[in-house]
PDB file of C-alpha atoms in Angstrom:
ATOM      1  CA  PHE A 984      93.363  88.691  63.756  1.00 48.00           C
ATOM      2  CA  VAL A 985      94.155  90.844  66.753  1.00 58.00           C
ATOM      3  CA  SER A 986      92.870  89.761  70.146  1.00 79.00           C
ATOM      4  CA  ALA A 987      94.155  92.800  72.064  1.00 90.00           C
ATOM      5  CA  GLU A 988      91.396  95.267  72.860  1.00 95.00           C
ATOM      6  CA  THR A 989      91.679  98.852  74.102  1.00 97.00           C
ATOM      7  CA  TYR A 990      89.747  99.933  77.197  1.00 98.00           C
ATOM      8  CA  LYS A 991      89.421 103.393  78.706  1.00 98.00           C
ATOM      9  CA  ILE A 992      89.349 103.600  82.513  1.00 98.00           C
ATOM     10  CA  ASP A 993      85.937 104.695  83.792  1.00 98.00           C
ATOM     11  CA  SER A 994      86.902 106.947  86.692  1.00 97.00           C
ATOM     12  CA  ALA A 995      83.272 107.139  87.876  1.00 97.00           C
ATOM     13  CA  HIS A 996      83.402 103.413  88.641  1.00 97.00           C
ATOM     14  CA  SER A 997      87.045 103.084  89.670  1.00 98.00           C
ATOM     15  CA  ASN A 998      89.056 103.952  92.760  1.00 98.00           C
ATOM     16  CA  ILE A 999      92.714 104.648  93.523  1.00 98.00           C
ATOM     17  CA  SER A1000      93.378 104.608  97.255  1.00 98.00           C
ATOM     18  CA  PHE A1001      96.292 104.391  99.648  1.00 98.00           C
ATOM     19  CA  LYS A1002      97.129 104.090 103.316  1.00 98.00           C
ATOM     20  CA  ILE A1003     100.127 105.054 105.403  1.00 97.00           C
ATOM     21  CA  ARG A1004     100.936 104.652 109.091  1.00 95.00           C
ATOM     22  CA  HIS A1005     100.415 107.775 111.198  1.00 93.00           C
ATOM     23  CA  LEU A1006     101.491 107.417 114.845  1.00 88.00           C
ATOM     24  CA  VAL A1007      99.639 104.259 115.892  1.00 87.00           C
ATOM     25  CA  SER A1008      97.093 103.734 113.113  1.00 93.00           C
ATOM     26  CA  ASN A1009      96.712 104.081 109.353  1.00 96.00           C
ATOM     27  CA  VAL A1010      95.456 107.119 107.475  1.00 97.00           C
ATOM     28  CA  LYS A1011      93.652 106.381 104.230  1.00 98.00           C
ATOM     29  CA  GLY A1012      93.163 108.543 101.206  1.00 98.00           C
ATOM     30  CA  SER A1013      92.333 108.482  97.538  1.00 98.00           C
ATOM     31  CA  PHE A1014      92.679 110.399  94.297  1.00 98.00           C
ATOM     32  CA  SER A1015      89.536 111.551  92.521  1.00 98.00           C
ATOM     33  CA  VAL A1016      90.952 112.683  89.157  1.00 98.00           C
ATOM     34  CA  PHE A1017      92.657 110.071  86.982  1.00 98.00           C
ATOM     35  CA  GLU A1018      92.521 108.533  83.540  1.00 98.00           C
ATOM     36  CA  GLY A1019      94.106 105.692  81.705  1.00 98.00           C
ATOM     37  CA  ILE A1020      94.120 103.213  78.865  1.00 98.00           C
ATOM     38  CA  ILE A1021      94.367  99.441  79.186  1.00 97.00           C
ATOM     39  CA  VAL A1022      95.261  97.280  76.197  1.00 96.00           C
ATOM     40  CA  TYR A1023      94.080  93.834  77.255  1.00 94.00           C
ATOM     41  CA  ASP A1024      94.837  90.646  75.345  1.00 92.00           C
ATOM     42  CA  ASP A1025      93.246  87.713  77.138  1.00 87.00           C
ATOM     43  CA  LYS A1026      94.933  85.213  74.783  1.00 88.00           C
ATOM     44  CA  ASP A1027      98.475  86.565  75.219  1.00 88.00           C
ATOM     45  CA  LEU A1028      98.920  88.721  78.332  1.00 88.00           C
ATOM     46  CA  SER A1029     102.427  89.695  77.206  1.00 88.00           C
ATOM     47  CA  LYS A1030     100.713  91.908  74.608  1.00 91.00           C
ATOM     48  CA  SER A1031      98.714  93.730  77.307  1.00 93.00           C
ATOM     49  CA  ASN A1032      99.727  97.073  78.774  1.00 95.00           C
ATOM     50  CA  VAL A1033      98.427  99.972  80.823  1.00 97.00           C
ATOM     51  CA  THR A1034      99.134 103.673  81.062  1.00 98.00           C
ATOM     52  CA  ALA A1035      97.575 105.921  83.684  1.00 98.00           C
ATOM     53  CA  MET A1036      97.745 109.509  84.887  1.00 98.00           C
ATOM     54  CA  ILE A1037      96.609 110.757  88.301  1.00 98.00           C
ATOM     55  CA  SER A1038      96.177 114.401  89.248  1.00 98.00           C
ATOM     56  CA  ALA A1039      98.227 114.737  92.440  1.00 98.00           C
ATOM     57  CA  ALA A1040      96.124 117.747  93.489  1.00 98.00           C
ATOM     58  CA  SER A1041      93.030 115.518  93.616  1.00 98.00           C
ATOM     59  CA  ILE A1042      94.257 113.851  96.814  1.00 98.00           C
ATOM     60  CA  ASP A1043      91.500 113.416  99.398  1.00 98.00           C
ATOM     61  CA  THR A1044      92.032 112.113 102.933  1.00 97.00           C
ATOM     62  CA  ASN A1045      88.697 113.435 104.223  1.00 97.00           C
ATOM     63  CA  ASN A1046      90.516 116.294 105.980  1.00 97.00           C
ATOM     64  CA  SER A1047      90.987 119.535 104.014  1.00 98.00           C
ATOM     65  CA  LYS A1048      93.815 120.857 106.207  1.00 97.00           C
ATOM     66  CA  ARG A1049      95.800 117.622 105.828  1.00 96.00           C
ATOM     67  CA  ASP A1050      95.063 117.547 102.077  1.00 98.00           C
ATOM     68  CA  GLU A1051      96.486 121.048 101.649  1.00 98.00           C
ATOM     69  CA  HIS A1052      99.613 119.984 103.551  1.00 96.00           C
ATOM     70  CA  LEU A1053      99.959 116.916 101.324  1.00 97.00           C
ATOM     71  CA  ARG A1054      99.746 119.145  98.223  1.00 98.00           C
ATOM     72  CA  ASN A1055     102.593 121.435  99.361  1.00 97.00           C
ATOM     73  CA  GLU A1056     106.385 121.076  99.152  1.00 96.00           C
ATOM     74  CA  ASP A1057     106.587 118.737 102.171  1.00 95.00           C
ATOM     75  CA  PHE A1058     104.869 115.961 100.217  1.00 96.00           C
ATOM     76  CA  PHE A1059     103.525 115.922  96.636  1.00 97.00           C
ATOM     77  CA  ASN A1060     104.515 119.488  95.681  1.00 98.00           C
ATOM     78  CA  VAL A1061     101.685 119.589  93.133  1.00 98.00           C
ATOM     79  CA  ALA A1062     102.773 122.991  91.778  1.00 98.00           C
ATOM     80  CA  LEU A1063     105.995 121.389  90.516  1.00 98.00           C
ATOM     81  CA  TYR A1064     104.773 117.787  90.041  1.00 98.00           C
ATOM     82  CA  PRO A1065     101.079 117.940  89.089  1.00 98.00           C
ATOM     83  CA  GLU A1066     100.859 114.365  87.775  1.00 98.00           C
ATOM     84  CA  ILE A1067     101.536 110.860  88.986  1.00 98.00           C
ATOM     85  CA  ASN A1068     102.076 108.524  86.034  1.00 98.00           C
ATOM     86  CA  PHE A1069     102.254 104.786  85.534  1.00 98.00           C
ATOM     87  CA  LYS A1070     103.342 102.931  82.403  1.00 98.00           C
ATOM     88  CA  SER A1071     103.547  99.154  82.371  1.00 98.00           C
ATOM     89  CA  LYS A1072     106.619  97.403  80.991  1.00 97.00           C
ATOM     90  CA  ARG A1073     105.644  93.748  81.167  1.00 95.00           C
ATOM     91  CA  ILE A1074     103.266  91.185  82.651  1.00 93.00           C
ATOM     92  CA  GLU A1075     104.793  88.484  84.866  1.00 89.00           C
ATOM     93  CA  GLU A1076     103.108  85.148  85.544  1.00 79.00           C
ATOM     94  CA  GLY A1077      99.779  86.576  84.396  1.00 72.00           C
ATOM     95  CA  LYS A1078      99.086  88.199  87.755  1.00 88.00           C
ATOM     96  CA  ARG A1079     101.827  90.789  88.120  1.00 95.00           C
ATOM     97  CA  VAL A1080     102.310  93.985  86.200  1.00 97.00           C
ATOM     98  CA  VAL A1081     105.763  95.541  86.251  1.00 97.00           C
ATOM     99  CA  GLY A1082     105.901  99.187  85.317  1.00 98.00           C
ATOM    100  CA  ASP A1083     107.391 102.602  85.894  1.00 98.00           C
ATOM    101  CA  LEU A1084     105.718 104.811  88.474  1.00 98.00           C
ATOM    102  CA  THR A1085     106.611 108.492  88.285  1.00 98.00           C
ATOM    103  CA  LEU A1086     105.808 110.322  91.503  1.00 97.00           C
ATOM    104  CA  HIS A1087     107.240 113.610  92.777  1.00 97.00           C
ATOM    105  CA  GLY A1088     109.509 113.789  89.716  1.00 97.00           C
ATOM    106  CA  VAL A1089     111.112 110.388  90.407  1.00 98.00           C
ATOM    107  CA  THR A1090     110.552 107.279  88.283  1.00 98.00           C
ATOM    108  CA  LYS A1091     110.917 103.855  89.879  1.00 98.00           C
ATOM    109  CA  GLU A1092     109.958 100.385  88.766  1.00 98.00           C
ATOM    110  CA  VAL A1093     107.102  98.903  90.801  1.00 98.00           C
ATOM    111  CA  LEU A1094     105.500  95.483  90.898  1.00 97.00           C
ATOM    112  CA  MET A1095     101.707  95.394  91.109  1.00 97.00           C
ATOM    113  CA  ASP A1096      99.707  92.304  91.961  1.00 97.00           C
ATOM    114  CA  VAL A1097      96.737  92.312  89.588  1.00 96.00           C
ATOM    115  CA  GLU A1098      93.570  90.237  89.393  1.00 95.00           C
ATOM    116  CA  LEU A1099      91.002  90.226  86.611  1.00 94.00           C
ATOM    117  CA  THR A1100      87.641  90.662  88.353  1.00 97.00           C
ATOM    118  CA  GLY A1101      85.474  90.162  85.302  1.00 95.00           C
ATOM    119  CA  VAL A1102      84.301  91.076  81.824  1.00 95.00           C
ATOM    120  CA  ALA A1103      80.649  91.966  81.268  1.00 96.00           C
ATOM    121  CA  GLU A1104      78.275  93.931  79.104  1.00 96.00           C
ATOM    122  CA  ASP A1105      76.639  96.924  80.797  1.00 96.00           C
ATOM    123  CA  PRO A1106      72.956  97.945  80.295  1.00 96.00           C
ATOM    124  CA  TRP A1107      73.976 100.358  77.496  1.00 95.00           C
ATOM    125  CA  GLY A1108      75.719  97.712  75.373  1.00 96.00           C
ATOM    126  CA  ASN A1109      79.289  98.557  76.391  1.00 96.00           C
ATOM    127  CA  THR A1110      81.790  95.840  77.221  1.00 96.00           C
ATOM    128  CA  ARG A1111      83.535  96.466  80.518  1.00 97.00           C
ATOM    129  CA  VAL A1112      86.545  94.830  82.124  1.00 97.00           C
ATOM    130  CA  GLY A1113      87.471  94.998  85.801  1.00 97.00           C
ATOM    131  CA  PHE A1114      90.770  94.659  87.620  1.00 97.00           C
ATOM    132  CA  THR A1115      91.999  94.880  91.198  1.00 98.00           C
ATOM    133  CA  ALA A1116      95.627  95.877  91.707  1.00 98.00           C
ATOM    134  CA  SER A1117      97.833  96.504  94.723  1.00 98.00           C
ATOM    135  CA  CYS A1118     101.406  97.357  95.535  1.00 98.00           C
ATOM    136  CA  LEU A1119     103.587  98.650  98.330  1.00 98.00           C
ATOM    137  CA  ILE A1120     105.996 101.531  97.777  1.00 98.00           C
ATOM    138  CA  ASN A1121     108.435 103.384  99.997  1.00 98.00           C
ATOM    139  CA  ARG A1122     107.668 107.105  99.778  1.00 97.00           C
ATOM    140  CA  LYS A1123     111.333 107.978 100.408  1.00 97.00           C
ATOM    141  CA  ASP A1124     112.268 106.173  97.178  1.00 98.00           C
ATOM    142  CA  PHE A1125     110.344 108.974  95.448  1.00 98.00           C
ATOM    143  CA  GLY A1126     111.937 111.815  97.415  1.00 96.00           C
ATOM    144  CA  ILE A1127     109.016 112.333  99.799  1.00 96.00           C
ATOM    145  CA  ASN A1128     110.992 112.503 103.024  1.00 95.00           C
ATOM    146  CA  TYR A1129     108.949 114.733 105.349  1.00 93.00           C
ATOM    147  CA  ASN A1130     108.571 113.391 108.885  1.00 92.00           C
ATOM    148  CA  LYS A1131     108.633 114.535 112.510  1.00 89.00           C
ATOM    149  CA  VAL A1132     110.474 112.953 115.414  1.00 89.00           C
ATOM    150  CA  LEU A1133     108.175 112.895 118.425  1.00 83.00           C
ATOM    151  CA  ASP A1134     109.224 113.544 122.022  1.00 79.00           C
ATOM    152  CA  GLN A1135     109.369 109.786 122.692  1.00 82.00           C
ATOM    153  CA  GLY A1136     111.668 109.313 119.682  1.00 77.00           C
ATOM    154  CA  ASN A1137     109.006 107.742 117.469  1.00 82.00           C
ATOM    155  CA  LEU A1138     108.383 108.987 113.948  1.00 87.00           C
ATOM    156  CA  LEU A1139     105.082 110.601 112.994  1.00 90.00           C
ATOM    157  CA  LEU A1140     104.807 108.777 109.650  1.00 94.00           C
ATOM    158  CA  GLY A1141     105.728 105.406 108.249  1.00 93.00           C
ATOM    159  CA  ASP A1142     107.690 105.081 105.034  1.00 96.00           C
ATOM    160  CA  ASP A1143     105.620 102.349 103.370  1.00 97.00           C
ATOM    161  CA  VAL A1144     102.531 103.318 101.400  1.00 98.00           C
ATOM    162  CA  SER A1145     100.039 100.634 100.479  1.00 98.00           C
ATOM    163  CA  ILE A1146      98.232 101.326  97.199  1.00 98.00           C
ATOM    164  CA  GLU A1147      94.919  99.672  96.276  1.00 98.00           C
ATOM    165  CA  ILE A1148      93.311 100.111  92.869  1.00 98.00           C
ATOM    166  CA  GLU A1149      89.868  99.056  91.660  1.00 98.00           C
ATOM    167  CA  ILE A1150      89.437  99.604  87.923  1.00 98.00           C
ATOM    168  CA  GLU A1151      86.455  99.330  85.645  1.00 98.00           C
ATOM    169  CA  ALA A1152      87.218 100.147  82.017  1.00 98.00           C
ATOM    170  CA  ILE A1153      85.078 100.460  78.890  1.00 98.00           C
ATOM    171  CA  LEU A1154      85.960  98.840  75.559  1.00 98.00           C
ATOM    172  CA  GLN A1155      86.746 101.465  72.913  1.00 97.00           C
ATOM    173  CA  THR A1156      85.415 100.760  69.455  1.00 87.00           C
TER     174      THR A1156
END
């Protein structure tokens, strides 16, 4: 008897977003192209895992000029690093997922706070599972160092990036 089940992330009903300080406020953005697989074992979370891939070029901050800048060598350098990848390593205390995030060619371990938001059957007979996840990363840890010193000595951008993820995934049979 195997209680682990495999779910495919439904990108049409999921969201990967972020925010970073810019001057005196936060700029938000998201990625529109991503995929992933979640192996979820509700009886033994240590047997659960997740892998995900995000297209770095799919970044969207609701400003095309800024998005093009974010895609170039100053930030994501999507020509050289087209994907952002995550692979979990372990589940801690049932609510934290520890995994390797590869961004801009650099792999670092990150800790994501995760909450199961539900399991339900959709109108077409599919079983779906939902999760909310969040983490905070320092962009400089991944070699994304671009910034500007302003006339007053302040920096244009903050280093911390807050990541928020809403996932809905479909059971694979």
